[in-house]
Amino acid sequence: MSRKNLESCLKSVNLHVGMRNIKTAFAATLCALLYLPFGRNPTFACIGAVFGMGSDMENSQLHGGNRLFGTAIGGFLGMALFRIYIIFYPDGSTHPLILLPLFVGVVILILISRNVWPGAVQPGSVVLCILLFNTPVETYVAYSLNRILDTGVGVAIALVINYVLSKERVDKWRSLCSGRKTR
């Protein structure tokens, strides 16, 4: 790569750290800080916080809601379908019959999401697939409930931080600190 191409490439990289970047990092870090003293894994709370942080409250509510409602719908639906599946395969091993609850689950998930929260399909499908294909029989209920709770905590933290550190509030605080009047 020539020096000119390298310089051009470096100029196209955006290294600006804006307020949304800071709020997202703060929300994820706050989730981890809250979870660690309890010996609880903060992963899904942190993911919820990242997904729940938007450029404004409306955007945060939309994306955080997608994640939260999707996780809840996929979690409860996955628990019910996996429970039915383990009647036939109590050890939870993967058998071609698992394709039936997967198919039915995705159809039901889409129908519920379409009527409750349209953006819930993708995150709900992720939870559904994890429950059906990657969660031990002994822990599928706890996994699902913890995933829903943790996602809710993360999304709530993101919404609170986005509200408290909204552009309007930060601009007002800046002007108060600098002695300027706000409109």
GROMACS .gro file of C-alpha atoms in nm:
model
  183
    1MET     CA    1   0.000   0.000   0.000
    2SER     CA    2   0.139   0.338  -0.096
    3ARG     CA    3   0.177   0.620   0.151
    4LYS     CA    4  -0.093   0.817  -0.032
    5ASN     CA    5  -0.339   0.525  -0.008
    6LEU     CA    6  -0.258   0.478   0.360
    7GLU     CA    7  -0.315   0.848   0.434
    8SER     CA    8  -0.643   0.838   0.242
    9CYS     CA    9  -0.754   0.530   0.432
   10LEU     CA   10  -0.668   0.685   0.769
   11LYS     CA   11  -0.858   1.005   0.683
   12SER     CA   12  -1.171   0.801   0.611
   13VAL     CA   13  -1.166   0.643   0.960
   14ASN     CA   14  -1.394   0.830   1.198
   15LEU     CA   15  -1.234   0.843   1.542
   16HIS     CA   16  -1.473   1.103   1.688
   17VAL     CA   17  -1.597   1.006   2.034
   18GLY     CA   18  -1.939   1.162   2.074
   19MET     CA   19  -2.190   1.176   2.355
   20ARG     CA   20  -2.379   0.866   2.238
   21ASN     CA   21  -2.053   0.672   2.246
   22ILE     CA   22  -1.984   0.790   2.601
   23LYS     CA   23  -2.342   0.717   2.719
   24THR     CA   24  -2.331   0.365   2.568
   25ALA     CA   25  -1.998   0.285   2.733
   26PHE     CA   26  -2.123   0.432   3.062
   27ALA     CA   27  -2.446   0.227   3.051
   28ALA     CA   28  -2.262  -0.100   2.982
   29THR     CA   29  -2.001  -0.026   3.248
   30LEU     CA   30  -2.269   0.065   3.504
   31CYS     CA   31  -2.445  -0.267   3.435
   32ALA     CA   32  -2.124  -0.459   3.496
   33LEU     CA   33  -2.052  -0.257   3.809
   34LEU     CA   34  -2.398  -0.335   3.948
   35TYR     CA   35  -2.372  -0.708   3.872
   36LEU     CA   36  -2.017  -0.789   3.981
   37PRO     CA   37  -2.066  -0.751   4.360
   38PHE     CA   38  -2.340  -1.015   4.339
   39GLY     CA   39  -2.121  -1.260   4.148
   40ARG     CA   40  -2.370  -1.242   3.863
   41ASN     CA   41  -2.265  -1.246   3.500
   42PRO     CA   42  -2.340  -0.902   3.351
   43THR     CA   43  -2.315  -1.005   2.985
   44PHE     CA   44  -2.682  -0.984   2.888
   45ALA     CA   45  -2.744  -0.671   3.095
   46CYS     CA   46  -2.451  -0.506   2.916
   47ILE     CA   47  -2.587  -0.619   2.578
   48GLY     CA   48  -2.929  -0.482   2.675
   49ALA     CA   49  -2.768  -0.150   2.764
   50VAL     CA   50  -2.584  -0.129   2.432
   51PHE     CA   51  -2.897  -0.216   2.234
   52GLY     CA   52  -3.104   0.021   2.447
   53MET     CA   53  -2.889   0.326   2.385
   54GLY     CA   54  -3.007   0.537   2.098
   55SER     CA   55  -2.940   0.882   1.967
   56ASP     CA   56  -3.243   1.010   2.162
   57MET     CA   57  -3.513   0.874   2.393
   58GLU     CA   58  -3.745   0.774   2.109
   59ASN     CA   59  -3.467   0.577   1.940
   60SER     CA   60  -3.365   0.420   2.272
   61GLN     CA   61  -3.721   0.314   2.347
   62LEU     CA   62  -3.756   0.160   2.002
   63HIS     CA   63  -3.431  -0.038   2.001
   64GLY     CA   64  -3.438  -0.120   2.372
   65GLY     CA   65  -3.799  -0.229   2.334
   66ASN     CA   66  -3.706  -0.449   2.038
   67ARG     CA   67  -3.447  -0.623   2.249
   68LEU     CA   68  -3.655  -0.649   2.565
   69PHE     CA   69  -3.982  -0.761   2.408
   70GLY     CA   70  -3.801  -0.994   2.170
   71THR     CA   71  -3.613  -1.155   2.456
   72ALA     CA   72  -3.932  -1.193   2.661
   73ILE     CA   73  -4.140  -1.335   2.375
   74GLY     CA   74  -3.862  -1.567   2.257
   75GLY     CA   75  -3.783  -1.671   2.614
   76PHE     CA   76  -4.134  -1.762   2.721
   77LEU     CA   77  -4.217  -1.922   2.387
   78GLY     CA   78  -3.888  -2.114   2.390
   79MET     CA   79  -3.952  -2.241   2.743
   80ALA     CA   80  -4.296  -2.373   2.644
   81LEU     CA   81  -4.176  -2.538   2.323
   82PHE     CA   82  -3.866  -2.688   2.483
   83ARG     CA   83  -4.080  -2.825   2.764
   84ILE     CA   84  -4.296  -3.004   2.509
   85TYR     CA   85  -3.987  -3.130   2.325
   86ILE     CA   86  -3.828  -3.280   2.637
   87ILE     CA   87  -4.140  -3.488   2.693
   88PHE     CA   88  -4.021  -3.689   2.392
   89TYR     CA   89  -3.645  -3.644   2.444
   90PRO     CA   90  -3.595  -3.597   2.820
   91ASP     CA   91  -3.220  -3.552   2.789
   92GLY     CA   92  -3.275  -3.258   2.550
   93SER     CA   93  -3.047  -3.407   2.287
   94THR     CA   94  -3.083  -3.269   1.937
   95HIS     CA   95  -3.307  -3.488   1.727
   96PRO     CA   96  -3.466  -3.397   1.392
   97LEU     CA   97  -3.796  -3.356   1.581
   98ILE     CA   98  -3.653  -3.030   1.725
   99LEU     CA   99  -3.714  -2.876   1.383
  100LEU     CA  100  -4.090  -2.883   1.447
  101PRO     CA  101  -4.079  -2.661   1.760
  102LEU     CA  102  -3.831  -2.436   1.581
  103PHE     CA  103  -4.063  -2.392   1.283
  104VAL     CA  104  -4.373  -2.347   1.497
  105GLY     CA  105  -4.185  -2.118   1.734
  106VAL     CA  106  -4.066  -1.881   1.462
  107VAL     CA  107  -4.417  -1.864   1.312
  108ILE     CA  108  -4.574  -1.790   1.651
  109LEU     CA  109  -4.297  -1.544   1.738
  110ILE     CA  110  -4.360  -1.350   1.419
  111LEU     CA  111  -4.738  -1.348   1.477
  112ILE     CA  112  -4.700  -1.226   1.835
  113SER     CA  113  -4.435  -0.970   1.746
  114ARG     CA  114  -4.634  -0.834   1.455
  115ASN     CA  115  -4.919  -0.756   1.695
  116VAL     CA  116  -4.722  -0.656   2.006
  117TRP     CA  117  -4.380  -0.518   1.905
  118PRO     CA  118  -4.273  -0.564   1.538
  119GLY     CA  119  -3.899  -0.524   1.604
  120ALA     CA  120  -3.901  -0.817   1.848
  121VAL     CA  121  -3.864  -1.088   1.582
  122GLN     CA  122  -3.484  -1.094   1.550
  123PRO     CA  123  -3.387  -1.084   1.919
  124GLY     CA  124  -3.674  -1.320   2.001
  125SER     CA  125  -3.553  -1.568   1.743
  126VAL     CA  126  -3.203  -1.559   1.890
  127VAL     CA  127  -3.333  -1.651   2.236
  128LEU     CA  128  -3.565  -1.916   2.090
  129CYS     CA  129  -3.279  -2.082   1.902
  130ILE     CA  130  -3.045  -2.071   2.202
  131LEU     CA  131  -3.311  -2.234   2.418
  132LEU     CA  132  -3.390  -2.506   2.165
  133PHE     CA  133  -3.036  -2.588   2.056
  134ASN     CA  134  -2.790  -2.478   2.320
  135THR     CA  135  -2.937  -2.483   2.669
  136PRO     CA  136  -2.920  -2.787   2.899
  137VAL     CA  137  -3.247  -2.937   3.020
  138GLU     CA  138  -3.155  -2.856   3.381
  139THR     CA  139  -3.115  -2.484   3.317
  140TYR     CA  140  -3.345  -2.382   3.033
  141VAL     CA  141  -3.605  -2.215   3.259
  142ALA     CA  142  -3.346  -2.031   3.469
  143TYR     CA  143  -3.155  -1.931   3.156
  144SER     CA  144  -3.466  -1.786   2.996
  145LEU     CA  145  -3.585  -1.597   3.304
  146ASN     CA  146  -3.236  -1.463   3.376
  147ARG     CA  147  -3.195  -1.355   3.016
  148ILE     CA  148  -3.524  -1.163   3.029
  149LEU     CA  149  -3.437  -1.003   3.365
  150ASP     CA  150  -3.083  -0.909   3.262
  151THR     CA  151  -3.197  -0.762   2.932
  152GLY     CA  152  -3.458  -0.558   3.117
  153VAL     CA  153  -3.199  -0.425   3.360
  154GLY     CA  154  -2.966  -0.325   3.078
  155VAL     CA  155  -3.237  -0.157   2.872
  156ALA     CA  156  -3.367   0.028   3.180
  157ILE     CA  157  -3.018   0.155   3.264
  158ALA     CA  158  -2.970   0.274   2.905
  159LEU     CA  159  -3.304   0.457   2.910
  160VAL     CA  160  -3.224   0.626   3.242
  161ILE     CA  161  -2.879   0.734   3.126
  162ASN     CA  162  -3.015   0.857   2.793
  163TYR     CA  163  -3.280   1.057   2.979
  164VAL     CA  164  -3.045   1.204   3.239
  165LEU     CA  165  -2.772   1.277   2.984
  166SER     CA  166  -2.998   1.394   2.701
  167LYS     CA  167  -2.850   1.651   2.465
  168GLU     CA  168  -3.083   1.917   2.601
  169ARG     CA  169  -2.985   1.851   2.965
  170VAL     CA  170  -2.612   1.832   2.889
  171ASP     CA  171  -2.628   2.156   2.688
  172LYS     CA  172  -2.817   2.323   2.976
  173TRP     CA  173  -2.559   2.203   3.230
  174ARG     CA  174  -2.274   2.320   3.009
  175SER     CA  175  -2.426   2.664   2.973
  176LEU     CA  176  -2.493   2.688   3.348
  177CYS     CA  177  -2.132   2.591   3.422
  178SER     CA  178  -1.999   2.843   3.175
  179GLY     CA  179  -2.230   3.118   3.310
  180ARG     CA  180  -2.435   3.154   2.990
  181LYS     CA  181  -2.811   3.167   2.995
  182THR     CA  182  -3.017   2.899   2.819
  183ARG     CA  183  -3.333   2.948   2.619
   0.00000   0.00000   0.00000
